[in-house]
Short mmCIF file of C-alpha atoms and ligand atoms in Angstrom, two decimals:
data_model
loop_
_atom_site.label_atom_id
_atom_site.label_comp_id
_atom_site.label_asym_id
_atom_site.label_seq_id
_atom_site.Cartn_x
_atom_site.Cartn_y
_atom_site.Cartn_z
CA UNK A 1 0.00 0.00 0.00
CA UNK A 2 2.79 2.42 0.89
CA UNK A 3 4.41 1.88 -2.55
CA UNK A 4 1.16 2.82 -4.28
CA UNK A 5 0.78 5.92 -2.11
CA UNK A 6 4.37 6.92 -2.83
CA UNK A 7 3.83 6.37 -6.53
CA UNK A 8 0.73 8.56 -6.79
CA UNK A 9 2.29 11.27 -4.63
CA UNK A 10 5.43 11.29 -6.75
CA UNK A 11 3.40 11.50 -9.93
CA UNK A 12 1.02 14.21 -8.79
CA UNK A 13 2.40 15.78 -5.61
CA UNK A 14 -0.17 18.58 -5.42
CA UNK A 15 -3.32 16.38 -5.62
CA UNK A 16 -3.98 16.23 -1.86
CA UNK A 17 -7.66 15.33 -1.95
CA UNK A 18 -6.96 12.52 -4.40
CA UNK A 19 -4.22 11.12 -2.12
CA UNK A 20 -6.63 11.30 0.82
CA UNK A 21 -9.38 9.40 -1.00
CA UNK A 22 -7.00 6.71 -2.28
CA UNK A 23 -5.38 6.27 1.13
CA UNK A 24 -8.73 5.63 2.81
CA UNK A 25 -9.77 3.00 0.27
CA UNK A 26 -6.39 1.23 0.27
CA UNK A 27 -6.39 1.06 4.05
CA UNK A 28 -9.84 -0.54 4.08
CA UNK A 29 -9.13 -3.10 1.38
CA UNK A 30 -5.88 -4.41 2.91
CA UNK A 31 -7.54 -7.62 4.20
CA UNK A 32 -9.10 -8.20 0.76
CA UNK A 33 -5.69 -7.97 -0.89
CA UNK A 34 -4.25 -10.43 1.63
CA UNK A 35 -7.00 -12.94 0.90
CA UNK A 36 -6.76 -12.50 -2.90
CA UNK A 37 -3.11 -12.44 -4.01
CA UNK A 38 -4.16 -12.38 -7.70
CA UNK A 39 -5.28 -8.78 -7.25
CA UNK A 40 -1.69 -7.69 -6.65
CA UNK A 41 -0.33 -10.03 -9.32
CA UNK A 42 -2.70 -8.47 -11.86
CA UNK A 43 -1.66 -4.93 -10.89
CA UNK A 44 -5.20 -3.88 -9.97
CA UNK A 45 -4.10 -1.17 -7.54
CA UNK A 46 -1.77 0.46 -10.06
CA UNK A 47 -4.59 0.36 -12.61
CA UNK A 48 -7.44 1.52 -10.38
CA UNK A 49 -5.66 4.71 -9.27
CA UNK A 50 -4.91 5.79 -12.83
CA UNK A 51 -7.85 7.36 -14.72
CA UNK A 52 -8.70 5.68 -18.02
CA UNK A 53 -8.82 9.14 -19.59
CA UNK A 54 -8.33 12.74 -18.40
CA UNK A 55 -9.69 15.56 -20.52
CA UNK A 56 -8.82 19.19 -19.78
CA UNK A 57 -9.86 22.04 -21.98
CA UNK A 58 -10.10 25.79 -22.36
CA UNK A 59 -13.51 27.43 -21.94
CA UNK A 60 -13.75 30.91 -23.47
CA UNK A 61 -16.84 33.05 -23.03
CA UNK A 62 -17.90 36.69 -22.94
CA UNK A 63 -19.25 38.27 -19.73
CA UNK A 64 -21.96 40.94 -19.48
CA UNK A 65 -19.32 43.71 -19.65
CA UNK A 66 -18.05 42.32 -22.98
CA UNK A 67 -14.88 41.11 -21.28
CA UNK A 68 -13.39 37.83 -22.46
CA UNK A 69 -13.26 35.20 -19.70
CA UNK A 70 -11.16 32.03 -19.76
CA UNK A 71 -11.83 29.06 -17.50
CA UNK A 72 -10.57 25.52 -17.28
CA UNK A 73 -12.83 22.56 -18.01
CA UNK A 74 -12.25 18.97 -16.84
CA UNK A 75 -13.69 15.52 -17.32
CA UNK A 76 -12.00 12.59 -15.63
CA UNK A 77 -13.16 9.24 -17.04
CA UNK A 78 -11.92 7.09 -14.19
CA UNK A 79 -13.18 3.55 -14.64
CA UNK A 80 -15.61 1.91 -17.07
CA UNK A 81 -15.45 -1.69 -15.81
CA UNK A 82 -19.08 -1.64 -14.61
CA UNK A 83 -20.70 0.60 -17.22
CA UNK A 84 -20.40 3.93 -19.01
CA UNK A 85 -18.64 6.70 -17.06
CA UNK A 86 -21.17 8.38 -14.76
CA UNK A 87 -20.82 11.27 -12.34
CA UNK A 88 -21.54 14.93 -11.82
CA UNK A 89 -20.07 18.25 -12.95
CA UNK A 90 -18.92 20.80 -10.37
CA UNK A 91 -18.63 24.53 -11.07
CA UNK A 92 -16.71 26.16 -8.21
CA UNK A 93 -13.56 28.35 -8.07
CA UNK A 94 -11.75 25.69 -5.98
CA UNK A 95 -12.01 23.07 -8.77
CA UNK A 96 -8.70 21.62 -9.95
CA UNK A 97 -7.59 18.28 -11.35
CA UNK A 98 -6.86 16.76 -7.92
CA UNK A 99 -10.39 17.51 -6.71
CA UNK A 100 -12.02 16.11 -9.85
CA UNK A 101 -9.83 12.98 -9.62
CA UNK A 102 -10.79 12.39 -5.98
CA UNK A 103 -14.46 12.79 -6.85
CA UNK A 104 -14.18 10.45 -9.87
CA UNK A 105 -12.32 7.85 -7.79
CA UNK A 106 -14.99 7.89 -5.07
CA UNK A 107 -17.74 7.87 -7.69
CA UNK A 108 -16.57 4.54 -9.15
CA UNK A 109 -17.00 2.72 -5.82
CA UNK A 110 -20.24 4.55 -5.03
CA UNK A 111 -21.71 3.59 -8.40
CA UNK A 112 -20.60 0.01 -7.80
CA UNK A 113 -22.60 -0.02 -4.52
CA UNK A 114 -25.82 1.18 -6.20
CA UNK A 115 -26.30 -2.21 -7.95
CA UNK A 116 -26.77 -0.35 -11.28
CA UNK A 117 -24.42 -0.63 -14.30
CA UNK A 118 -22.40 2.60 -14.10
CA UNK A 119 -18.67 3.31 -14.21
CA UNK A 120 -17.02 6.27 -12.47
CA UNK A 121 -16.40 9.77 -13.81
CA UNK A 122 -16.51 13.41 -12.72
CA UNK A 123 -15.94 16.78 -14.29
CA UNK A 124 -16.34 20.49 -13.85
CA UNK A 125 -14.71 23.86 -14.04
CA UNK A 126 -13.15 26.57 -11.89
CA UNK A 127 -15.96 28.87 -13.11
CA UNK A 128 -17.63 30.68 -10.18
CA UNK A 129 -21.37 31.03 -10.80
CA UNK A 130 -21.83 33.29 -7.74
CA UNK A 131 -22.87 36.79 -8.78
CA UNK A 132 -23.14 35.86 -12.46
CA UNK A 133 -26.30 36.70 -14.43
CA UNK A 134 -28.43 33.97 -16.03
CA UNK A 135 -27.13 35.08 -19.42
CA UNK A 136 -23.51 34.69 -18.28
CA UNK A 137 -24.22 31.25 -16.83
CA UNK A 138 -25.87 30.27 -20.12
CA UNK A 139 -22.93 31.46 -22.21
CA UNK A 140 -20.48 29.67 -19.94
CA UNK A 141 -22.47 26.40 -20.10
CA UNK A 142 -22.65 26.64 -23.89
CA UNK A 143 -18.89 27.23 -24.20
CA UNK A 144 -18.19 24.36 -21.77
CA UNK A 145 -20.43 21.97 -23.72
CA UNK A 146 -18.98 23.03 -27.08
CA UNK A 147 -15.89 21.03 -26.08
CA UNK A 148 -17.32 18.43 -23.68
CA UNK A 149 -19.84 17.17 -26.27
CA UNK A 150 -17.19 15.38 -28.26
CA UNK A 151 -16.25 13.20 -25.27
CA UNK A 152 -19.66 12.19 -23.85
CA UNK A 153 -22.76 10.32 -25.00
CA UNK A 154 -25.66 8.30 -23.56
CA UNK A 155 -23.67 5.03 -23.82
CA UNK A 156 -20.22 6.55 -23.17
CA UNK A 157 -20.24 9.13 -20.40
CA UNK A 158 -23.29 10.70 -18.76
CA UNK A 159 -22.64 13.80 -16.61
CA UNK A 160 -25.06 15.27 -14.03
CA UNK A 161 -25.06 18.01 -11.37
CA UNK A 162 -22.87 18.62 -8.33
CA UNK A 163 -21.87 21.84 -6.50
CA UNK A 164 -22.84 24.84 -8.64
CA UNK A 165 -24.60 22.70 -11.25
CA UNK A 166 -28.35 22.31 -10.79
CA UNK A 167 -31.48 22.31 -12.94
CA UNK A 168 -30.64 25.64 -14.62
CA UNK A 169 -27.14 24.59 -15.71
CA UNK A 170 -28.25 21.10 -16.81
CA UNK A 171 -30.86 22.82 -19.03
CA UNK A 172 -28.30 25.05 -20.76
CA UNK A 173 -25.80 22.18 -21.11
CA UNK A 174 -28.45 19.86 -22.55
CA UNK A 175 -29.67 22.51 -25.01
CA UNK A 176 -26.18 23.00 -26.41
CA UNK A 177 -25.47 19.26 -26.65
CA UNK A 178 -28.74 18.76 -28.56
CA UNK A 179 -27.98 21.61 -30.94
CA UNK A 180 -24.42 20.50 -31.70
CA UNK A 181 -25.12 16.78 -32.04
CA UNK A 182 -28.65 17.00 -33.44
CA UNK A 183 -29.68 14.26 -30.98
CA UNK A 184 -32.28 14.23 -28.20
CA UNK A 185 -30.84 11.60 -25.86
CA UNK A 186 -30.36 10.93 -22.17
CA UNK A 187 -26.78 12.26 -22.23
CA UNK A 188 -27.18 14.17 -18.95
CA UNK A 189 -29.20 13.32 -15.85
CA UNK A 190 -30.96 15.75 -13.56
CA UNK A 191 -32.98 17.03 -16.51
CA UNK A 192 -36.31 18.80 -15.99
CA UNK A 193 -39.39 16.61 -15.92
CA UNK A 194 -40.86 17.92 -19.16
CA UNK A 195 -37.86 16.85 -21.25
CA UNK A 196 -36.64 13.53 -19.91
CA UNK A 197 -35.95 14.08 -16.23
CA UNK A 198 -36.97 11.63 -13.53
CA UNK A 199 -39.28 12.30 -10.64
CA UNK A 200 -37.37 12.19 -7.32
CA UNK A 201 -33.94 12.93 -8.93
CA UNK A 202 -33.70 16.40 -7.30
CA UNK A 203 -34.69 14.89 -3.94
CA UNK A 204 -32.69 11.66 -4.28
CA UNK A 205 -29.32 12.45 -2.66
CA UNK A 206 -30.82 14.04 0.46
CA UNK A 207 -33.69 11.55 0.79
CA UNK A 208 -31.23 8.69 0.29
CA UNK A 209 -28.89 9.98 3.03
CA UNK A 210 -31.82 10.03 5.46
CA UNK A 211 -33.08 6.59 4.37
CA UNK A 212 -29.56 5.31 5.02
CA UNK A 213 -29.57 6.98 8.46
CA UNK A 214 -32.93 5.34 9.25
CA UNK A 215 -31.48 1.95 8.29
CA UNK A 216 -28.50 2.50 10.60
CA UNK A 217 -30.78 3.59 13.47
CA UNK A 218 -32.93 0.49 12.96
CA UNK A 219 -29.89 -1.67 13.84
CA UNK A 220 -30.17 -0.09 17.33
CA UNK A 221 -33.98 -0.26 17.40
CA UNK A 222 -34.30 3.50 16.92
CA UNK A 223 -36.01 5.78 14.39
CA UNK A 224 -35.60 9.41 13.20
CA UNK A 225 -38.65 10.43 15.26
CA UNK A 226 -37.69 13.16 17.73
CA UNK A 227 -34.04 13.30 16.66
CA UNK A 228 -32.32 16.70 16.66
CA UNK A 229 -30.12 17.02 13.58
CA UNK A 230 -27.22 19.21 12.48
CA UNK A 231 -27.19 19.76 8.70
CA UNK A 232 -24.48 21.72 6.89
CA UNK A 233 -24.84 23.30 3.44
CA UNK A 234 -28.06 24.80 2.10
CA UNK A 235 -27.95 23.59 -1.49
CA UNK A 236 -29.63 20.67 -3.21
CA UNK A 237 -28.47 17.93 -0.84
CA UNK A 238 -28.99 19.90 2.39
CA UNK A 239 -32.50 21.00 1.36
CA UNK A 240 -33.83 17.51 0.64
CA UNK A 241 -32.03 16.01 3.63
CA UNK A 242 -33.93 18.55 5.74
CA UNK A 243 -37.22 17.75 3.97
CA UNK A 244 -36.94 14.01 4.67
CA UNK A 245 -35.78 14.49 8.28
CA UNK A 246 -38.90 16.62 8.86
CA UNK A 247 -41.12 14.00 7.22
CA UNK A 248 -39.72 11.30 9.50
CA UNK A 249 -40.32 13.41 12.62
CA UNK A 250 -36.83 14.80 13.22
CA UNK A 251 -35.81 18.44 13.77
CA UNK A 252 -33.09 20.25 11.81
CA UNK A 253 -31.46 23.08 13.79
CA UNK A 254 -28.63 24.21 11.48
CA UNK A 255 -27.98 25.04 7.81
CA UNK A 256 -24.93 26.78 6.33
CA UNK A 257 -23.10 28.15 3.35
CA UNK A 258 -19.43 28.96 2.84
CA UNK A 259 -19.66 32.16 4.90
CA UNK A 260 -21.49 30.97 7.99
CA UNK A 261 -24.39 29.04 9.49
CA UNK A 262 -27.78 29.55 11.09
CA UNK A 263 -28.95 27.95 14.32
CA UNK A 264 -32.71 27.66 14.72
CA UNK A 265 -33.64 26.02 18.00
CA UNK A 266 -37.28 25.65 16.87
CA UNK A 267 -36.24 23.67 13.79
CA UNK A 268 -36.29 24.40 10.06
CA UNK A 269 -39.88 23.30 9.47
CA UNK A 270 -41.68 22.86 6.14
CA UNK A 271 -42.52 26.58 5.77
CA UNK A 272 -39.00 27.72 6.63
CA UNK A 273 -37.55 25.15 4.23
CA UNK A 274 -39.76 26.54 1.44
CA UNK A 275 -38.20 29.95 2.20
CA UNK A 276 -34.68 28.46 2.02
CA UNK A 277 -35.44 26.82 -1.35
CA UNK A 278 -36.70 30.14 -2.72
CA UNK A 279 -33.71 32.00 -1.22
CA UNK A 280 -31.02 29.64 -2.53
CA UNK A 281 -32.48 28.31 -5.79
CA UNK A 282 -34.36 31.33 -7.17
CA UNK A 283 -33.01 34.49 -5.51
CA UNK A 284 -29.54 32.92 -5.12
CA UNK A 285 -29.08 34.72 -1.79
CA UNK A 286 -27.04 33.91 1.34
CA UNK A 287 -28.12 31.79 4.30
CA UNK A 288 -27.61 34.80 6.64
CA UNK A 289 -30.86 36.21 5.16
CA UNK A 290 -32.74 33.39 6.96
CA UNK A 291 -32.45 35.43 10.17
CA UNK A 292 -34.03 38.52 8.56
CA UNK A 293 -37.10 36.35 7.92
CA UNK A 294 -36.94 34.33 11.17
CA UNK A 295 -35.39 36.62 13.83
CA UNK A 296 -35.51 33.92 16.54
CA UNK A 297 -32.73 32.10 14.69
CA UNK A 298 -29.10 33.21 15.00
CA UNK A 299 -26.50 33.60 12.27
CA UNK A 300 -22.85 32.88 13.01
CA UNK A 301 -20.20 33.96 10.50
CA UNK A 302 -17.48 31.30 10.11
CA UNK A 303 -13.92 32.21 9.23
CA UNK A 304 -12.63 29.72 6.65
CA UNK A 305 -9.21 29.62 8.36
CA UNK A 306 -10.81 28.50 11.67
CA UNK A 307 -9.56 25.36 13.37
CA UNK A 308 -13.07 24.19 14.22
CA UNK A 309 -16.59 25.00 13.01
CA UNK A 310 -19.09 26.02 15.71
CA UNK A 311 -21.89 24.52 13.60
CA UNK A 312 -20.78 21.08 14.86
CA UNK A 313 -20.71 22.27 18.49
CA UNK A 314 -24.44 22.04 19.37
CA UNK A 315 -26.42 19.41 21.28
CA UNK A 316 -27.83 16.93 18.77
CA UNK A 317 -28.37 13.24 18.01
CA UNK A 318 -27.52 13.13 14.31
CA UNK A 319 -25.32 15.01 11.86
CA UNK A 320 -25.63 15.29 8.08
CA UNK A 321 -22.65 17.10 6.53
CA UNK A 322 -24.01 18.21 3.12
CA UNK A 323 -21.66 21.01 1.97
CA UNK A 324 -18.21 19.98 0.76
CA UNK A 325 -15.01 17.96 1.31
CA UNK A 326 -13.06 18.27 4.56
CA UNK A 327 -15.64 20.57 6.14
CA UNK A 328 -15.50 18.65 9.44
CA UNK A 329 -12.20 17.93 11.22
CA UNK A 330 -11.06 15.91 14.24
CA UNK A 331 -11.83 18.74 16.63
CA UNK A 332 -15.34 19.09 15.19
CA UNK A 333 -15.79 15.32 15.56
CA UNK A 334 -14.78 15.54 19.24
CA UNK A 335 -17.25 18.37 19.78
CA UNK A 336 -19.99 16.33 18.14
CA UNK A 337 -19.32 13.28 20.27
CA UNK A 338 -19.23 15.43 23.42
CA UNK A 339 -22.60 16.93 22.44
CA UNK A 340 -24.31 13.57 22.06
CA UNK A 341 -24.15 12.98 18.30
CA UNK A 342 -24.15 9.25 17.67
CA UNK A 343 -25.02 9.12 13.98
CA UNK A 344 -23.29 10.77 11.01
CA UNK A 345 -24.62 10.28 7.48
CA UNK A 346 -22.58 12.06 4.80
CA UNK A 347 -24.60 13.81 2.11
CA UNK A 348 -21.43 15.47 0.80
CA UNK A 349 -18.42 13.68 -0.72
CA UNK A 350 -15.60 13.16 1.83
CA UNK A 351 -16.78 15.93 4.21
CA UNK A 352 -14.94 14.38 7.19
CA UNK A 353 -11.16 14.61 7.44
CA UNK A 354 -9.26 11.36 8.15
CA UNK A 355 -8.86 12.44 11.80
CA UNK A 356 -12.63 12.94 12.12
CA UNK A 357 -13.33 9.54 10.55
CA UNK A 358 -10.96 7.91 13.06
CA UNK A 359 -12.87 9.51 15.96
CA UNK A 360 -16.22 8.30 14.62
CA UNK A 361 -14.97 4.75 14.14
CA UNK A 362 -13.16 4.63 17.53
CA UNK A 363 -16.29 5.83 19.33
CA UNK A 364 -18.49 3.36 17.41
CA UNK A 365 -20.81 6.00 16.02
CA UNK A 366 -23.25 4.96 13.33
CA UNK A 367 -21.07 6.57 10.67
CA UNK A 368 -21.89 6.28 6.96
CA UNK A 369 -19.29 7.57 4.49
CA UNK A 370 -20.49 9.57 1.49
CA UNK A 371 -19.92 6.82 -1.04
CA UNK A 372 -22.62 4.79 0.73
CA UNK A 373 -24.90 7.45 2.25
CA UNK A 374 -25.12 9.84 -0.71
CA UNK A 375 -25.34 7.16 -3.43
CA UNK A 376 -29.09 7.77 -3.78
CA UNK A 377 -28.42 10.71 -6.12
CA UNK A 378 -26.48 8.76 -8.70
CA UNK A 379 -28.76 5.76 -8.19
CA UNK A 380 -31.77 7.80 -9.32
CA UNK A 381 -29.61 9.16 -12.15
CA UNK A 382 -29.24 5.50 -13.17
CA UNK A 383 -33.04 5.16 -12.98
CA UNK A 384 -33.38 8.31 -15.13
CA UNK A 385 -31.11 6.65 -17.73
CA UNK A 386 -33.27 3.51 -17.63
CA UNK A 387 -36.45 5.53 -18.14
CA UNK A 388 -34.83 7.49 -21.01
CA UNK A 389 -33.84 4.24 -22.72
CA UNK A 390 -37.41 2.97 -22.47
CA UNK A 391 -38.82 6.39 -23.45
CA UNK A 392 -41.25 6.41 -20.56
CA UNK A 393 -41.38 7.74 -17.02
CA UNK A 394 -42.22 6.04 -13.78
CA UNK A 395 -44.52 7.61 -11.17
CA UNK A 396 -43.08 9.32 -8.13
CA UNK A 397 -43.99 6.49 -5.74
CA UNK A 398 -42.25 3.94 -7.92
CA UNK A 399 -38.98 5.87 -8.14
CA UNK A 400 -39.06 6.65 -4.42
CA UNK A 401 -39.67 2.99 -3.58
CA UNK A 402 -36.77 1.92 -5.82
CA UNK A 403 -34.55 4.53 -4.14
CA UNK A 404 -35.52 3.20 -0.70
CA UNK A 405 -34.77 -0.39 -1.76
CA UNK A 406 -31.39 0.63 -3.22
CA UNK A 407 -30.41 2.44 0.01
CA UNK A 408 -31.50 -0.61 2.04
CA UNK A 409 -29.44 -2.85 -0.22
CA UNK A 410 -26.34 -0.61 0.07
CA UNK A 411 -26.74 -0.62 3.85
CA UNK A 412 -26.88 -4.41 3.95
CA UNK A 413 -23.99 -4.77 1.50
CA UNK A 414 -21.80 -2.53 3.71
CA UNK A 415 -22.68 -4.43 6.87
CA UNK A 416 -22.12 -7.81 5.23
CA UNK A 417 -18.76 -6.83 3.72
CA UNK A 418 -17.57 -5.32 7.03
CA UNK A 419 -18.57 -8.47 8.92
CA UNK A 420 -16.97 -10.78 6.33
CA UNK A 421 -13.64 -9.04 6.82
CA UNK A 422 -13.75 -8.89 10.62
CA UNK A 423 -15.09 -5.34 11.05
CA UNK A 424 -18.76 -5.67 12.00
CA UNK A 425 -20.59 -2.34 12.14
CA UNK A 426 -17.79 -0.48 10.33
CA UNK A 427 -19.53 1.12 7.34
CA UNK A 428 -16.29 2.71 6.06
CA UNK A 429 -14.57 -0.65 5.71
CA UNK A 430 -17.78 -2.23 4.40
CA UNK A 431 -18.45 0.40 1.71
CA UNK A 432 -14.84 0.48 0.52
CA UNK A 433 -14.50 -3.31 0.42
CA UNK A 434 -17.83 -4.02 -1.30
CA UNK A 435 -17.41 -1.18 -3.81
CA UNK A 436 -13.83 -2.19 -4.59
CA UNK A 437 -14.35 -5.94 -4.98
CA UNK A 438 -17.07 -5.55 -7.60
CA UNK A 439 -15.06 -3.07 -9.70
CA UNK A 440 -11.87 -5.09 -9.46
CA UNK A 441 -13.51 -8.41 -10.36
CA UNK A 442 -15.02 -6.79 -13.45
CA UNK A 443 -11.58 -5.41 -14.38
CA UNK A 444 -10.05 -8.87 -14.05
CA UNK A 445 -12.79 -10.39 -16.23
CA UNK A 446 -12.11 -7.80 -18.93
CA UNK A 447 -8.34 -8.27 -19.17
CA UNK A 448 -5.59 -5.69 -19.52
CA UNK A 449 -7.37 -2.75 -21.17
P1 NDP B 501 -25.05 22.96 -4.18
O1 NDP B 501 -24.26 23.78 -5.09
O2 NDP B 501 -26.52 22.84 -4.40
O3 NDP B 501 -24.84 23.42 -2.68
C1 NDP B 501 -23.55 23.44 -2.12
C2 NDP B 501 -23.64 23.96 -0.71
O4 NDP B 501 -22.40 23.75 -0.05
C3 NDP B 501 -23.92 25.44 -0.65
O5 NDP B 501 -24.64 25.71 0.51
C4 NDP B 501 -22.50 26.02 -0.60
O6 NDP B 501 -22.41 27.32 -0.04
C5 NDP B 501 -21.83 25.02 0.30
N1 NDP B 501 -20.39 25.02 0.03
C6 NDP B 501 -19.77 24.86 -1.16
N2 NDP B 501 -18.46 24.97 -1.03
C7 NDP B 501 -18.24 25.22 0.26
C8 NDP B 501 -17.08 25.43 1.03
N3 NDP B 501 -15.87 25.43 0.46
N4 NDP B 501 -17.24 25.62 2.36
C9 NDP B 501 -18.47 25.62 2.94
N5 NDP B 501 -19.60 25.45 2.24
C10 NDP B 501 -19.49 25.23 0.95
O7 NDP B 501 -24.37 21.50 -4.20
P2 NDP B 501 -24.96 20.10 -3.74
O8 NDP B 501 -25.92 20.26 -2.63
O9 NDP B 501 -25.38 19.38 -4.97
O10 NDP B 501 -23.64 19.38 -3.23
C11 NDP B 501 -23.24 19.36 -1.86
C12 NDP B 501 -22.32 18.17 -1.61
O11 NDP B 501 -23.01 16.96 -1.94
C13 NDP B 501 -21.03 18.13 -2.45
O12 NDP B 501 -20.02 17.52 -1.67
C14 NDP B 501 -21.40 17.20 -3.61
O13 NDP B 501 -20.25 16.60 -4.18
C15 NDP B 501 -22.25 16.18 -2.87
N6 NDP B 501 -23.15 15.36 -3.66
C16 NDP B 501 -24.09 15.93 -4.48
C17 NDP B 501 -24.97 15.14 -5.18
C18 NDP B 501 -26.06 15.69 -6.03
O14 NDP B 501 -26.86 14.90 -6.53
N7 NDP B 501 -26.20 17.01 -6.19
C19 NDP B 501 -24.88 13.66 -5.12
C20 NDP B 501 -23.91 13.16 -4.16
C21 NDP B 501 -23.09 14.01 -3.48
P3 NDP B 501 -22.03 28.58 -0.97
O15 NDP B 501 -23.34 28.99 -1.59
O16 NDP B 501 -21.50 29.58 -0.04
O17 NDP B 501 -21.02 28.13 -1.98
O1 2IT B 502 -21.42 12.90 -6.31
C1 2IT B 502 -22.41 12.43 -6.91
O2 2IT B 502 -22.76 11.26 -6.76
C2 2IT B 502 -23.17 13.34 -7.79
N1 2IT B 502 -22.86 14.52 -7.85
C3 2IT B 502 -24.29 12.80 -8.63
C4 2IT B 502 -23.77 12.11 -9.84
C5 2IT B 502 -24.81 11.69 -10.85
O3 2IT B 502 -24.38 11.24 -11.92
O4 2IT B 502 -26.01 11.79 -10.58
#
């Protein structure tokens, strides 16, 4: 394992998030490698950490002041052993190749857990949508797709949303793909309902993270009823996590964005959540405005250079980090444990630092890593692809029921794999082992390609 880590660090020394993601998986799968020496003989580790294809490109567009803007575009096609490359697009100024590679690496194992036939991929750009007009976002999306279109297709690579890419961006991207290729196909997921989208796709990641939490609680004969929950983020995943927690009788007391968080002792109920959806999705405002509408809540600005985040320092039973990678460190984890949190279900990808993960595992929390807990989003993307292929759409109840069954199945798969390798109740080991074994066996079947 240490040789592989040294190799990837030597090759790409600056890709810290990618190193972090690989290290976690390699650590978990150590017992699998010991039991299956052919994996090492066949060089699976060397192969699995190297993307099948990396595409980077220039994106040139004109802003509203007639200034030329140049951004970088990426698509990492990581692994196609289980199906066409599948994974979201992220538009955020922090995007770089290391971040896209970490996300694509995680995506491959997550997609493997869903039971659907999807390989791993991820893409995006360092474009910052904040403060940009609709027209600017449209021109950027069109310029981005002008290049991306030659690399993707409904049986090749199917992008979707992630941070900064929601229904609006998917619409502009789809429109440009259709125009350039003269094809109306399911090449993107997360489309609007009227033109090929699936019911429940917008809700799926958040709902899935709460279904997974409910499954974990059931192993201790508990339910979400009456549980106080900390949620971070206020975007797509945070909103629908909050919605499902409310439906199951829990209470969400925090939401955040990259500048700070709100604490609402009374809970973010259905009406307040409708306000947040309007604020974030339509007006594109800041979470601090929540307190102008609901003065009983408090807003706390959070300095990004802080060594802990006060959001995680409140009394609660459950935590759902739904913002971004490494948003929760070892000190935050200690605060959470001290405050009574005994369940963590990750809506975001890799939101907990390695030190935080160690604390959760040591203290035997019900801790679900993102690749298991947030797999509902890509799972319903897979169901959107299935519906597109059949040219029909399933009713809401049917998609929701399939999502529930998939989350149940992922939960069981993680528990079974953990137990098989001597780590009962460890969802990190279980998710990494189960996700890895399926991908690797498919790679072995398909030879050296
Ligand atoms: P959105 O763009 O809808 O929302 C992102 C939220 O996270 C915003 O509240 C944003 O605040 C906050 N955020 C972004 N960057 C930072 C940062 N550096 N520090 C603190 N807060 C930050 O994205 P999603 O809800 O779709 O994605 C959230 C997470 O869930 C990501 O980790 C994503 O990879 C993951 N995910 C998403 C899926 C999906 O289907 N959409 C599926 C599976 C995982 P601000 O407005 O200030 O930027
Ligand atoms: O991280 C993720 O799983 C996503 N952003 C969703 C990917 C998808 O293809 O729906």
